[in-house]
Amino acid sequence: MAKDYYQTLGVSRGADEKEIKAAYRKLARKYHPDVNPNDKASEAKFKEVSQAYEVVGDADKRKLYDQYGANWEQAQHMGDMTTGGAASYGDFNFGGGGAAESIFEHLFGGGVRMGGSRVNIQDFESMQPRDVEKTVEITLEEVDAGTKRVLTYQTMDAHRMQDSFTTVPTTKKVEVKIPAGITDGKKLRVPGKGAAGQNGKAGDLYVVIKWAQHTQFKAANDNLEVEVPVPYTTAALGGEIRVPTLRGAVNMKIPEGTQSGQTFRLGAQGVMRLTGSRCDLMAKVKITVPKRPTEKEKQLLKELAELDKVTA
């Protein structure tokens, strides 16, 4: 007994084009061979669903199917004989060889050549090798030392289906080595890790580097900047403080009379450059005062304030 194409797709005979297409999309994705590798039952179901949609998803074929049922192809053949051979159905163009664009391809994009003739396809470019771009965020510590990332991503690769091509999602995994000193916004090229075309060749993967925001440091032109707290007594009298770097703290001298906002340059204490040298670290002073001064400190500050009045 011939199968009911409407039943195969799970729609009623009165379903409109939108309902039929939605039902086919859902079933095609569910039973596609790439989603169910080495599953003969799913492969058979996929072919069955595709065959059903090829008929009821086309207005002219559906009209013949509704009228003649399982004998619709014979009715179509008789019609072709009376009109001289080639027939056109919607967006599909059938030539003398009778080869047609894949229904799955028509729904999900792609391009194809059959029998030496190009089929009317809206998105032929999706069948060509294409580059893929991914952004990777790294810390300043990783910029300074270099690092690696393992990227797992999907590309839409061209996939052969008997006499046609379609695009299918393909998961790829690649380890990317990120050199020390790489600049923010730099692109790393990984050849052949993009989306594959119908010729079997793949485009390239481009990894865009993004510097992650740091809690202490920030980029300042070609250098690195850090804000360092300096006690008001050290700023007034001079002394030495510890300044954080990406590789640990270093000592920095503070001259007497240092003002808040004043910046000191620490040569080659910034982040690594691609050239192998390091940029400078700009230490910006932030003078701090005690939130809860002791009675002794209050007394001394009062004496200092009185002295300032005398010398003013």
XYZ file of C-alpha atoms in Angstrom, residues 39-179:
141
model
C 21.845 4.962 11.747
C 20.152 3.151 8.856
C 16.668 3.630 10.281
C 17.104 7.413 10.521
C 18.599 7.513 7.024
C 15.608 5.671 5.629
C 13.225 7.953 7.495
C 15.054 11.007 6.182
C 14.660 9.799 2.586
C 10.997 9.047 3.192
C 10.344 12.502 4.640
C 12.274 14.214 1.817
C 10.325 12.278 -0.809
C 7.046 13.291 0.807
C 7.992 16.951 0.919
C 9.243 16.906 -2.670
C 5.684 16.156 -3.683
C 3.356 17.969 -1.270
C 5.783 20.866 -0.854
C 5.418 21.752 -4.538
C 2.101 23.307 -5.548
C 1.872 21.623 -8.967
C 2.978 18.183 -7.786
C 0.661 18.426 -4.793
C -2.262 19.155 -7.084
C -1.474 16.015 -9.090
C -0.977 13.962 -5.904
C -4.298 15.126 -4.440
C -6.031 14.188 -7.675
C -4.290 10.946 -8.628
C -2.700 9.748 -5.355
C 0.155 7.266 -5.849
C -0.263 7.553 -9.628
C 0.615 11.269 -9.708
C 3.956 10.635 -11.467
C 2.282 8.833 -14.367
C -0.123 11.737 -14.682
C 2.790 14.161 -14.692
C 4.591 12.120 -17.327
C 1.556 12.169 -19.562
C 1.357 15.932 -19.135
C 5.037 16.318 -20.076
C 4.535 14.267 -23.219
C 1.746 16.559 -24.363
C 3.714 19.758 -23.665
C 7.013 18.722 -25.263
C 9.316 17.524 -22.473
C 10.656 20.173 -20.121
C 8.359 21.394 -17.377
C 8.728 24.098 -14.730
C 7.399 23.771 -11.216
C 7.704 26.819 -8.947
C 11.382 27.600 -8.312
C 12.549 24.248 -9.691
C 13.631 23.900 -13.297
C 13.549 20.395 -14.757
C 15.525 19.828 -17.967
C 15.780 16.887 -20.314
C 17.638 14.728 -17.779
C 14.956 15.306 -15.142
C 17.537 16.143 -12.417
C 16.262 18.528 -9.734
C 17.647 20.556 -6.889
C 17.626 18.821 -3.516
C 14.559 19.752 -1.502
C 16.589 19.848 1.692
C 19.032 22.192 -0.029
C 16.221 24.438 -1.179
C 15.085 24.893 2.403
C 18.425 25.278 4.165
C 20.515 27.080 1.515
C 23.256 26.043 -0.877
C 24.164 25.728 -4.523
C 24.617 22.850 -6.941
C 25.328 21.852 -10.505
C 23.617 18.855 -12.005
C 24.058 17.310 -15.398
C 26.403 20.161 -16.396
C 23.668 22.779 -15.895
C 23.319 25.183 -13.058
C 20.094 24.856 -11.093
C 18.226 28.026 -10.103
C 19.563 28.477 -6.563
C 19.379 31.703 -4.565
C 22.421 31.155 -2.361
C 25.138 29.601 -4.496
C 27.808 31.369 -2.426
C 27.027 29.146 0.573
C 28.494 26.242 -1.392
C 31.912 27.876 -1.701
C 34.755 27.629 0.862
C 34.196 30.397 3.398
C 36.287 32.024 6.108
C 35.069 31.926 9.694
C 35.838 34.521 12.372
C 35.857 33.883 16.129
C 36.728 36.250 18.983
C 38.904 35.083 21.872
C 39.282 37.095 25.068
C 42.586 36.779 26.939
C 43.932 38.328 30.140
C 46.869 40.733 30.245
C 48.850 38.027 32.022
C 48.234 35.771 29.029
C 49.221 38.566 26.656
C 52.470 38.958 28.581
C 53.358 35.255 28.665
C 51.578 33.819 25.621
C 48.875 31.166 25.848
C 46.746 28.606 24.001
C 43.047 28.211 23.396
C 41.027 25.196 22.276
C 38.128 26.444 20.162
C 35.021 24.378 19.499
C 32.725 25.955 16.922
C 30.286 25.152 14.129
C 30.580 25.830 10.422
C 28.028 25.306 7.675
C 29.862 22.907 5.369
C 28.802 21.801 1.900
C 27.554 18.223 1.959
C 26.841 15.953 -1.010
C 23.433 14.302 -1.138
C 23.307 11.926 -4.100
C 23.061 14.303 -7.105
C 22.968 17.533 -5.122
C 24.617 19.529 -2.354
C 23.308 21.115 0.821
C 24.890 22.905 3.758
C 24.960 21.168 7.119
C 26.249 22.272 10.548
C 29.653 20.727 11.323
C 31.358 20.922 14.718
C 35.083 21.633 14.592
C 37.741 21.724 17.291
C 41.141 23.366 16.946
C 43.938 24.432 19.294
C 45.203 27.957 18.657
C 48.601 29.110 19.886
C 48.524 32.765 20.903
C 51.988 34.371 20.958
